[in-house]
């Protein structure tokens, strides 16, 4: 299984529609400061429901919509290619209307709940507290965290 | 429950020892604060970078902490692989030769899983399979470019 | 008391504007949360990197935050100079061209104060007046070498 | 005024006696990870009485002595060249004996208290919370600190 494509619509610094095809193996994302590299990782976490708004450097959900507009919509679709063949498309759409905001999750086009999504991702070993994503500046987090928290990482695996 | 934990702990520990030795040329292992009753206490990492006496984890340097943390993450991956990994500038504290070592390790691990690594450092760009360039378009939004291999050199020379 | 504060604030603000423009090609300024009664609230930094709309400080990228913070530190130095500055890898989030800009700024500031800058990045090494090399001697303690200019190239090539 | 020399004896990763001559202008300190670069800045903060043990990555004072021995001594001397001519030597010696530890400060060879030292350094615009020293990893601290704390930096200057 691997991530084969990320489609970003009006999420953070991304405009109306951006398609990022991805391949297996070792891909480096590079570019000037402030260009949007970390926002790509934020978009992926957003779509998979793995993020908290703290991790997104956002105060309120409207900060996630391009240009911070308070009436608008953003969405991110992550498409995986499955080992057994076929694809799995995970999408999250955020609608903000003044102070109201709603997030809708979709699995292969059909609406689902966040816990449905977590369960399905869990069968592919993608977990919310999984150590497969390291945010910018967090690399030494494992060293500075309390030792009990570090042990709990192994608890999860067992 | 304790058996399942110990099985996971021992497996990750073995991986950690071999990966830490490869990444930082030293030796290190995981240790339970209370081996009799693991759930009553925490887990610590004992790591001596090349030729150094054991020190407290907190007194390590920025680069040493990064290599120790990355060794632990790779050890978890070997025990319980994830389909993809996304690392955002995990090489920021590393000197030139440690970035090289990490890039070689990533190259090797990428045979078993997909790695998406944000980096500004040249050795990473040079050892990757491909580079995705991100820039800010005139209209103020992010633009993503598929960088061809001969452009990799141009991107690498902008990195430092 | 308020007058003395406002005098300091206005001077630092003027410096911040010109330094931020030079370091990040954008425009920014300092703002008091309660201009009528400064001591009742805090101070925030308004900064738009080149061509961007104003955003909250927290949503800036790692590199943008570093340049904004450094502009503030240099602005304080211009108002109330210290005899020496010690910066430990303040360039860690910066891309190659921003490291160059910072190194040029440091070169310029170093005409008025002494700067001791720990860095692993090549543009910093190349623009410095001299490099002090630190290594770990066989006996396990740190050793300091005065690096001659022709060795600077060798050190720079080890950096990345 | 500038720092013309740092002499380090058994402080952290430094051995019996290390002398680091320093010049005006722009000096870069470089070298492999773990070689002792940040320890040089720690040594300077230690000598000038500007540091807390948290900032030193140490749990107890004996962690500051080479090899962490619990019976021993470390000292750092920072010598400044003054604009009006002559030098100013600031020294701090730490003696650890089991659980006891004592720090002694010297100004030009004569014992003094920490507040004498801070007063003397203040006349040269060297302050404990001065923004002239940025520790490793702290560069964006100014951005993440609360806005009141940021205002207080200007209060100090006024
Ligand atoms: N809702 C939004 N609309 C438009 N731009 C946004 C939004 N949220 C964040 N941004 C902008 O995105 C930029 C940050 O992007 P990002 O953090 O991905 O940069 P980066 O490429 O990782 O840079 P660095 O190399 O410095 O880490 C900031 O300039 C920020 O202002
Ligand atoms: N009391 C001590 N005795 C001996 N060694 C010590 C002592 N305290 C710390 N060290 C060692 O000093 C080393 C860290 O040095 P330092 O943080 O200065 O490295 P650095 O050159 O800044 O590296 P980096 O580039 O990774 O930041 C660690 O390996 C640590 O174990
Ligand atoms: Mg980033
Ligand atoms: Mg360091």
XYZ file of C-alpha atoms and ligand atoms in Angstrom:
700
model
C 0.000 0.000 0.000
C 1.246 3.486 -0.714
C -0.038 7.014 -1.153
C -0.450 7.646 -4.871
C -2.031 11.078 -5.009
C -2.965 14.088 -2.915
C -5.577 16.570 -4.171
C -5.777 19.858 -2.290
C -8.548 22.434 -2.752
C -8.220 25.811 -0.976
C -6.458 24.337 2.051
C -4.066 26.846 3.689
C -1.654 28.261 1.096
C -3.074 26.105 -1.724
C -5.393 27.607 -4.333
C -8.540 26.229 -5.993
C -7.146 22.844 -7.134
C -3.672 21.300 -6.743
C -2.883 17.700 -7.655
C 0.290 16.077 -6.291
C 1.000 12.622 -7.768
C 3.221 10.512 -5.492
C 5.317 7.418 -6.125
C 6.723 4.668 -3.893
C 10.249 4.947 -2.543
C 12.066 8.038 -1.279
C 10.607 11.399 -2.276
C 12.079 14.669 -1.027
C 9.924 17.826 -0.887
C 12.048 20.956 -1.140
C 11.636 24.657 -1.833
C 12.067 28.091 -0.290
C 10.915 29.044 3.222
C 7.182 29.742 3.375
C 6.427 28.081 0.052
C 4.020 25.485 1.467
C 6.041 22.307 2.180
C 4.771 21.783 5.743
C 1.269 22.631 4.548
C 1.411 19.514 2.331
C 1.994 17.352 5.410
C -0.746 19.263 7.251
C -3.092 18.566 4.307
C -2.379 14.835 4.530
C -3.008 14.764 8.310
C -6.174 16.817 7.797
C -7.588 14.384 5.229
C -6.815 11.304 7.321
C -8.377 12.858 10.431
C -5.059 12.483 12.251
C -4.600 16.103 13.205
C -5.516 18.488 15.986
C -5.842 22.175 15.161
C -2.807 22.791 17.434
C -0.706 20.671 15.168
C -2.034 22.693 12.221
C -0.758 26.019 13.605
C -4.363 27.211 13.432
C -6.467 28.877 16.115
C -9.827 28.218 14.530
C -10.930 26.054 11.654
C -11.346 29.018 9.278
C -7.559 29.524 9.470
C -7.303 26.326 7.432
C -9.208 27.740 4.474
C -7.175 29.552 1.814
C -6.756 33.248 2.752
C -8.523 32.563 6.040
C -11.929 33.473 4.609
C -14.782 32.990 7.065
C -17.239 31.772 4.434
C -15.825 29.090 2.260
C -14.795 25.523 1.791
C -11.586 23.530 1.734
C -11.068 19.877 0.948
C -8.225 17.374 0.730
C -8.378 13.918 -0.886
C -5.653 11.304 -0.241
C -5.751 8.343 -2.610
C -3.891 5.155 -1.652
C -3.009 2.300 -3.984
C -3.744 -1.004 -2.173
C -1.407 -4.030 -2.343
C -4.356 -6.293 -3.165
C -5.210 -4.019 -6.099
C -7.584 -1.066 -6.422
C -7.555 2.252 -4.622
C -8.767 3.738 -1.373
C -9.791 7.403 -1.519
C -10.056 9.273 1.781
C -11.473 12.794 1.658
C -12.308 15.488 4.181
C -14.304 18.605 3.328
C -14.469 21.574 5.680
C -17.247 24.184 5.317
C -17.035 27.369 7.330
C -19.899 29.842 7.610
C -19.161 32.627 10.083
C -18.776 30.911 13.424
C -20.160 27.585 12.254
C -17.966 25.000 10.701
C -18.602 21.417 9.673
C -16.208 18.691 8.593
C -17.410 15.809 6.455
C -15.349 12.663 5.879
C -15.682 10.423 2.825
C -14.336 6.907 2.246
C -14.331 6.042 -1.465
C -16.894 8.770 -2.039
C -19.361 7.673 0.654
C -19.853 9.788 3.756
C -18.480 8.180 6.934
C -17.764 9.139 10.540
C -14.317 9.915 11.913
C -14.326 6.682 13.920
C -15.236 4.657 10.775
C -12.283 6.304 9.095
C -9.897 5.581 11.999
C -11.022 1.956 12.048
C -10.461 1.515 8.314
C -7.037 3.226 8.503
C -6.163 1.068 11.507
C -6.497 -2.064 9.361
C -3.714 -0.580 7.220
C -1.541 0.305 10.265
C -2.202 4.036 10.065
C -2.849 5.295 13.609
C -3.537 8.812 14.997
C -0.614 8.612 17.428
C 1.527 6.639 15.013
C 5.145 7.653 14.815
C 5.088 7.595 11.055
C 4.607 11.385 10.881
C 7.103 13.793 12.439
C 6.103 17.487 12.272
C 8.626 20.280 11.756
C 10.658 20.907 14.891
C 9.386 17.736 16.623
C 12.240 15.359 15.779
C 13.692 15.358 19.323
C 10.206 15.074 20.870
C 10.771 11.378 21.601
C 13.784 12.336 23.737
C 12.086 15.131 25.675
C 8.768 13.347 26.340
C 8.229 11.715 29.765
C 9.490 8.124 29.953
C 5.994 6.742 30.689
C 4.672 8.260 27.478
C 7.558 6.678 25.629
C 6.664 3.268 27.073
C 3.057 3.738 25.961
C 4.273 3.800 22.357
C 5.309 0.150 22.792
C 1.997 -0.622 24.580
C 0.167 0.459 21.441
C 2.228 -1.867 19.289
C 1.831 -4.921 21.487
C -0.708 -8.540 28.325
C 2.766 -8.400 29.893
C 3.967 -11.119 27.538
C 2.711 -9.264 24.488
C 4.404 -6.110 25.735
C 7.724 -7.858 26.402
C 7.673 -9.463 22.992
C 7.183 -6.053 21.346
C 9.767 -4.425 23.618
C 12.453 -7.033 22.905
C 11.891 -6.888 19.168
C 12.008 -3.078 19.037
C 15.066 -3.117 21.308
C 16.969 -5.427 18.954
C 16.116 -3.212 16.000
C 17.082 -0.088 17.943
C 20.525 -1.502 18.746
C 21.388 -2.293 15.149
C 19.916 0.918 13.706
C 21.556 3.201 16.299
C 24.914 1.533 15.619
C 24.488 2.195 11.898
C 23.236 5.809 12.205
C 25.632 7.056 14.851
C 28.473 4.600 14.999
C 27.928 4.100 18.717
C 25.979 1.626 20.785
C 22.668 2.046 22.507
C 19.694 0.091 23.761
C 16.257 0.553 25.288
C 15.753 0.044 29.000
C 12.659 -0.356 31.149
C 12.690 1.682 34.335
C 10.970 -1.214 36.131
C 11.719 -4.456 34.249
C 9.717 -6.532 36.787
C 6.574 -4.546 36.223
C 6.921 -2.545 33.009
C 3.524 -0.858 33.261
C 4.450 0.749 36.589
C 7.147 2.937 35.056
C 8.545 4.257 31.835
C 11.005 3.447 29.061
C 14.325 5.163 28.626
C 16.902 5.137 25.834
C 20.523 4.437 26.758
C 22.746 5.673 24.003
C 26.447 6.302 23.764
C 27.400 7.986 20.553
C 30.753 6.820 19.221
C 33.287 6.302 21.962
C 31.500 8.299 24.634
C 30.633 7.272 28.143
C 26.954 6.928 28.944
C 25.349 10.243 29.706
C 21.893 11.356 30.601
C 19.669 11.634 27.548
C 18.967 15.326 28.248
C 22.630 16.322 28.141
C 23.089 15.037 24.598
C 23.596 17.560 21.825
C 20.880 18.510 19.326
C 22.323 16.273 16.624
C 22.813 13.315 18.969
C 19.219 13.603 20.201
C 17.940 13.648 16.625
C 19.836 10.490 15.643
C 18.700 8.705 18.812
C 15.061 9.680 18.225
C 15.224 8.670 14.560
C 16.750 5.301 15.489
C 13.792 4.682 17.766
C 11.298 5.640 15.024
C 12.972 3.349 12.502
C 13.019 0.539 15.100
C 9.247 0.922 15.589
C 8.825 0.821 11.811
C 10.776 -2.424 11.497
C 8.547 -4.070 14.132
C 5.239 -2.633 12.970
C 5.595 -1.134 9.484
C 3.371 1.732 8.340
C 2.551 2.130 4.633
C 3.955 5.661 4.485
C 6.194 8.009 6.486
C 6.152 11.802 6.426
C 9.153 13.550 8.007
C 9.352 17.357 8.140
C 12.977 18.574 8.313
C 14.121 15.862 10.714
C 17.701 16.646 9.571
C 17.710 20.208 10.868
C 20.213 19.602 13.713
C 22.476 17.245 11.753
C 25.947 18.082 10.433
C 26.857 17.284 6.842
C 28.137 13.769 7.451
C 25.161 12.764 9.623
C 22.755 14.036 6.977
C 24.574 11.725 4.553
C 24.165 8.777 6.914
C 20.482 9.510 7.429
C 19.923 9.901 3.692
C 21.561 6.497 3.097
C 19.363 4.909 5.782
C 16.240 6.456 4.249
C 17.281 5.238 0.820
C 17.501 1.714 2.256
C 14.253 1.875 4.291
C 12.420 3.225 1.249
C 12.663 -0.224 -0.325
C 10.016 -1.372 2.192
C 7.843 1.705 2.735
C 7.072 5.073 1.142
C 8.967 8.047 2.572
C 7.945 11.657 2.028
C 10.703 13.819 3.495
C 10.704 17.634 3.596
C 14.317 18.766 3.558
C 16.472 21.767 2.652
C 19.755 19.831 2.816
C 21.711 18.818 -0.223
C 22.649 15.196 0.703
C 18.947 14.371 1.119
C 18.051 15.788 -2.254
C 20.918 13.949 -3.916
C 20.020 10.506 -2.529
C 16.287 10.720 -3.106
C 14.452 8.941 -5.923
C 12.743 12.195 -6.892
C 12.209 15.730 -5.742
C 8.939 17.632 -5.526
C 9.584 21.360 -5.702
C 7.218 23.767 -3.944
C 7.171 27.470 -4.706
C 4.870 30.390 -4.121
C 3.153 31.418 -7.349
C 2.656 35.100 -8.162
C -1.009 34.891 -7.152
C 0.072 34.049 -3.583
C -0.670 30.356 -3.561
C 1.602 27.337 -3.325
C 2.552 25.624 -6.544
C 3.977 22.129 -6.814
C 6.430 21.159 -9.547
C 7.598 17.697 -10.484
C 11.331 18.221 -10.599
C 13.131 16.271 -13.342
C 16.367 14.580 -12.448
C 18.630 17.118 -14.156
C 16.791 19.839 -12.267
C 17.617 17.979 -9.036
C 21.120 19.390 -9.285
C 19.722 22.916 -9.566
C 17.502 22.339 -6.511
C 20.401 20.779 -4.609
C 22.623 23.752 -5.305
C 19.932 26.080 -3.891
C 19.882 23.949 -0.772
C 22.847 24.082 1.530
C 7.626 55.703 32.556
C 5.175 55.581 29.672
C 7.188 58.171 27.779
C 10.413 56.244 28.231
C 8.652 53.084 27.061
C 7.159 54.769 23.985
C 10.505 56.226 23.036
C 12.115 52.776 23.206
C 9.181 51.162 21.404
C 9.204 53.666 18.526
C 12.952 53.383 18.041
C 12.922 49.566 18.056
C 9.914 49.590 15.722
C 11.725 51.760 13.175
C 14.731 49.451 13.277
C 12.502 46.369 12.994
C 10.835 47.723 9.857
C 14.079 48.335 8.026
C 15.771 45.104 9.174
C 12.761 42.892 8.383
C 12.566 44.453 4.911
C 16.233 43.640 4.329
C 16.153 40.090 5.771
C 12.934 38.866 4.246
C 12.092 41.254 1.444
C 8.663 41.903 2.959
C 7.275 44.495 5.296
C 6.515 44.254 8.968
C 6.196 46.340 12.082
C 5.650 46.048 15.839
C 2.225 46.732 17.291
C 1.014 47.319 20.835
C -2.117 45.411 21.743
C -3.275 48.428 23.775
C -1.579 51.561 22.414
C -3.405 53.801 24.933
C -2.078 51.890 27.874
C 0.866 49.765 26.768
C 1.499 48.186 30.177
C -1.999 46.688 30.242
C -1.330 44.353 27.324
C 1.353 42.860 25.157
C 3.367 43.468 22.006
C 2.835 41.641 18.770
C 4.805 41.472 15.539
C 2.949 42.093 12.281
C 4.956 40.679 9.433
C 4.162 39.916 5.855
C 6.937 38.090 4.110
C 7.336 39.123 0.493
C 4.017 39.677 -1.218
C 1.874 37.822 1.298
C -1.223 39.030 3.033
C -0.996 39.508 6.773
C -1.379 36.287 8.651
C -1.325 35.304 12.277
C 2.191 34.969 13.602
C 1.604 31.341 14.620
C 0.676 30.229 11.108
C 4.003 31.343 9.639
C 6.452 28.710 8.501
C 9.570 27.745 10.484
C 11.838 29.840 8.265
C 9.538 32.856 8.324
C 9.312 32.734 12.126
C 13.104 32.584 12.397
C 13.624 35.636 10.164
C 10.955 37.584 12.058
C 12.472 36.690 15.439
C 15.984 37.540 14.246
C 14.787 40.901 12.892
C 13.412 41.701 16.329
C 16.703 40.701 18.029
C 18.748 42.844 15.620
C 16.321 45.751 16.168
C 16.872 45.527 19.941
C 20.624 45.457 19.335
C 20.482 48.637 17.233
C 18.630 50.455 20.007
C 20.604 49.069 22.938
C 23.791 47.417 21.723
C 25.429 44.581 23.674
C 29.199 44.063 23.455
C 28.841 40.481 22.218
C 26.232 38.149 20.697
C 26.195 34.358 20.879
C 23.803 32.593 18.498
C 23.506 28.788 18.491
C 22.311 27.477 15.106
C 19.763 30.245 14.544
C 19.850 29.307 10.826
C 18.507 25.794 11.295
C 15.105 26.456 9.640
C 16.436 28.648 6.837
C 16.731 27.663 3.188
C 19.968 28.311 1.306
C 19.130 31.813 0.100
C 17.884 32.968 3.518
C 21.055 31.659 5.157
C 22.962 33.821 2.659
C 20.892 36.889 3.575
C 21.381 36.257 7.283
C 25.112 35.747 6.825
C 25.331 39.075 4.947
C 23.401 40.819 7.727
C 25.692 39.318 10.378
C 28.751 40.367 8.392
C 27.396 43.925 8.434
C 26.329 43.935 12.106
C 29.719 42.527 13.113
C 31.277 45.900 12.299
C 29.611 47.231 15.471
C 29.591 44.235 17.845
C 31.229 40.845 18.291
C 29.253 37.873 16.974
C 29.941 34.271 17.952
C 27.711 32.091 15.786
C 27.495 28.294 15.971
C 26.515 27.058 12.527
C 26.706 23.986 10.335
C 25.689 25.808 7.140
C 28.126 26.641 4.387
C 27.077 30.259 3.599
C 27.704 31.216 7.238
C 31.163 29.700 7.221
C 32.028 31.377 3.937
C 31.048 34.902 5.054
C 32.601 34.776 8.498
C 35.867 36.489 9.432
C 37.183 33.255 10.927
C 36.099 29.778 11.894
C 36.742 27.989 15.186
C 36.607 24.248 14.658
C 35.506 21.975 17.511
C 36.132 18.250 17.494
C 36.122 15.425 19.976
C 39.666 14.325 20.794
C 40.466 10.646 21.218
C 40.515 11.023 25.005
C 36.814 11.938 24.895
C 37.092 15.650 25.465
C 36.335 18.606 23.223
C 39.220 20.164 21.362
C 39.202 23.591 19.781
C 41.180 24.379 16.650
C 41.836 27.788 15.127
C 40.930 27.101 11.537
C 43.151 28.895 9.004
C 41.485 30.521 6.058
C 42.448 27.848 3.524
C 41.019 25.273 5.908
C 37.752 27.218 5.900
C 36.989 25.730 2.525
C 37.530 22.242 3.914
C 35.208 22.976 6.857
C 32.625 24.546 4.531
C 32.611 21.520 2.294
C 31.920 19.298 5.338
C 28.988 21.558 6.178
C 25.946 21.402 3.975
C 34.401 46.070 24.564
C 34.657 42.530 23.291
C 35.327 39.036 24.559
C 38.988 38.272 23.968
C 39.442 34.871 25.606
C 37.598 31.984 27.188
C 39.442 29.541 29.464
C 37.591 26.338 30.293
C 38.709 23.827 32.933
C 36.810 20.534 33.247
C 33.468 22.052 32.321
C 31.166 19.558 30.560
C 32.943 17.963 27.592
C 36.133 20.033 28.104
C 39.235 18.510 29.675
C 41.732 19.908 32.205
C 42.523 23.208 30.412
C 41.267 24.646 27.123
C 42.027 28.173 25.972
C 39.889 29.760 23.227
C 41.227 33.128 21.998
C 38.502 35.265 20.396
C 38.609 38.277 18.081
C 36.166 41.054 17.239
C 33.882 40.730 14.228
C 32.103 37.633 12.949
C 33.343 34.276 14.215
C 31.639 31.021 13.265
C 32.004 27.944 15.493
C 31.581 24.748 13.515
C 32.237 21.045 13.890
C 30.546 17.653 14.015
C 27.450 16.881 16.104
C 28.282 16.305 19.759
C 31.754 17.849 19.541
C 31.122 20.586 22.133
C 29.985 23.717 20.246
C 26.919 24.420 22.429
C 29.011 23.631 25.501
C 31.187 26.651 24.641
C 28.126 28.914 24.822
C 27.057 27.169 28.042
C 30.554 27.820 29.461
C 30.260 31.529 28.681
C 26.789 31.766 30.321
C 28.102 29.789 33.308
C 31.039 32.163 33.865
C 28.900 35.296 33.568
C 26.285 33.935 35.982
C 23.645 34.272 33.256
C 22.496 30.680 33.217
C 19.994 28.441 34.942
C 20.748 24.736 35.206
C 17.723 24.078 32.947
C 19.386 26.079 30.221
C 22.512 23.982 30.772
C 20.748 20.679 30.054
C 21.865 19.574 33.525
C 19.805 18.068 36.333
C 22.279 18.778 39.118
C 25.401 20.872 39.299
C 27.708 17.839 39.176
C 26.487 17.217 35.604
C 28.467 20.328 34.669
C 31.789 18.829 35.746
C 33.733 16.844 33.146
C 32.605 13.197 33.161
C 29.948 14.084 35.730
C 32.222 13.228 38.652
C 30.650 13.891 42.048
C 33.901 15.075 43.650
C 35.694 17.615 41.616
C 35.962 21.119 40.304
C 35.212 23.015 37.126
C 35.929 26.615 36.253
C 35.434 29.014 33.367
C 37.136 32.404 32.936
C 35.852 34.960 30.401
C 38.254 37.831 29.707
C 36.928 40.984 28.071
C 39.012 43.711 26.461
C 37.578 47.106 27.528
C 37.189 50.039 25.091
C 38.873 52.358 27.581
C 41.885 49.983 27.718
C 42.724 47.133 30.051
C 40.889 43.883 30.638
C 38.036 42.549 32.753
C 38.333 38.930 33.848
C 35.186 37.194 35.080
C 35.585 33.724 36.561
C 33.305 31.158 38.159
C 34.569 28.088 39.980
C 32.257 25.224 40.884
C 33.291 22.690 43.571
C 31.197 19.573 44.033
C 31.633 17.217 46.949
C 28.982 14.514 47.041
C 25.702 16.342 47.530
C 27.303 19.657 48.410
C 28.285 22.116 45.775
C 29.563 25.671 45.948
C 30.034 28.275 43.231
C 32.501 31.101 43.690
C 32.578 34.155 41.424
C 35.692 36.285 40.832
C 35.994 39.726 39.241
C 39.567 40.436 38.191
C 40.755 37.758 40.596
C 38.860 39.053 43.651
C 35.944 37.073 45.077
C 32.566 38.759 44.551
C 28.868 37.936 44.854
C 26.580 37.112 41.938
C 24.756 40.436 42.370
C 28.103 42.354 42.312
C 28.841 40.540 39.072
C 25.431 41.314 37.545
C 25.807 44.965 38.509
C 29.252 45.217 36.931
C 28.085 43.435 33.762
C 25.003 45.683 33.651
C 27.265 48.721 33.268
C 28.500 47.084 30.064
C 24.973 46.237 28.852
C 25.225 42.527 29.582
C 21.945 41.437 31.211
C 20.703 38.006 32.388
C 17.571 38.193 30.228
C 19.351 40.022 27.433
C 18.512 38.882 23.954
C 22.147 38.765 22.980
C 22.344 34.987 23.560
C 20.083 32.573 21.679
C 20.409 28.915 22.739
C 20.127 26.044 20.289
C 16.526 25.466 19.206
C 15.312 28.755 20.798
C 15.423 31.005 17.716
C 11.634 31.097 17.267
C 11.084 31.541 21.036
C 10.347 35.248 20.531
C 7.444 34.279 18.255
C 5.949 31.628 20.531
C 6.255 33.535 23.823
C 3.172 35.320 25.219
C 2.771 38.889 23.882
C 3.067 40.400 27.399
C 6.462 38.791 27.851
C 7.500 40.218 24.504
C 6.455 43.701 25.649
C 8.489 43.304 28.814
C 11.631 43.039 26.686
C 11.042 46.679 25.657
C 10.245 47.636 29.277
C 13.744 46.468 30.245
C 15.313 48.642 27.571
C 13.397 51.796 28.450
N -5.225 29.756 5.375
C -4.144 30.187 4.732
N -4.252 30.850 3.585
C -3.151 31.278 2.931
N -1.884 31.092 3.361
C -1.729 30.428 4.499
C -2.822 29.930 5.244
N -2.350 29.314 6.361
C -0.997 29.405 6.296
N -0.646 30.098 5.200
C 0.718 30.445 4.795
O 1.483 29.316 4.496
C 2.864 29.636 4.720
C 3.583 28.556 5.463
O 3.742 27.483 4.716
P 4.599 26.272 5.240
O 4.656 26.260 6.717
O 4.117 25.065 4.553
O 6.030 26.680 4.660
P 7.292 25.763 4.436
O 7.469 25.583 2.974
O 7.184 24.577 5.276
O 8.469 26.715 4.937
P 9.758 26.441 5.898
O 10.841 25.929 5.010
O 10.096 27.813 6.396
O 9.368 25.523 6.959
C 2.900 30.861 5.613
O 3.496 31.919 4.914
C 1.471 31.121 5.943
O 1.211 32.476 5.992
N 29.769 16.746 32.255
C 30.074 16.256 31.049
N 31.190 15.556 30.877
C 31.514 15.064 29.645
N 30.760 15.226 28.545
C 29.630 15.925 28.680
C 29.225 16.480 29.918
N 28.052 17.127 29.739
C 27.743 16.993 28.437
N 28.676 16.268 27.817
C 28.685 15.851 26.420
O 28.784 16.945 25.546
C 28.187 16.568 24.298
C 27.313 17.678 23.764
O 28.015 18.731 23.380
P 27.310 19.911 22.636
O 25.877 19.984 22.979
O 28.142 21.117 22.858
O 27.464 19.436 21.115
P 27.347 20.300 19.806
O 28.706 20.438 19.227
O 26.603 21.530 20.080
O 26.521 19.349 18.843
P 25.266 19.615 17.869
O 25.837 20.075 16.569
O 24.639 18.257 17.724
O 24.366 20.595 18.490
C 27.281 15.390 24.557
O 27.751 14.284 23.836
C 27.358 15.203 26.035
O 27.322 13.854 26.361
Mg 8.096 23.922 6.982
Mg 24.758 22.210 19.645
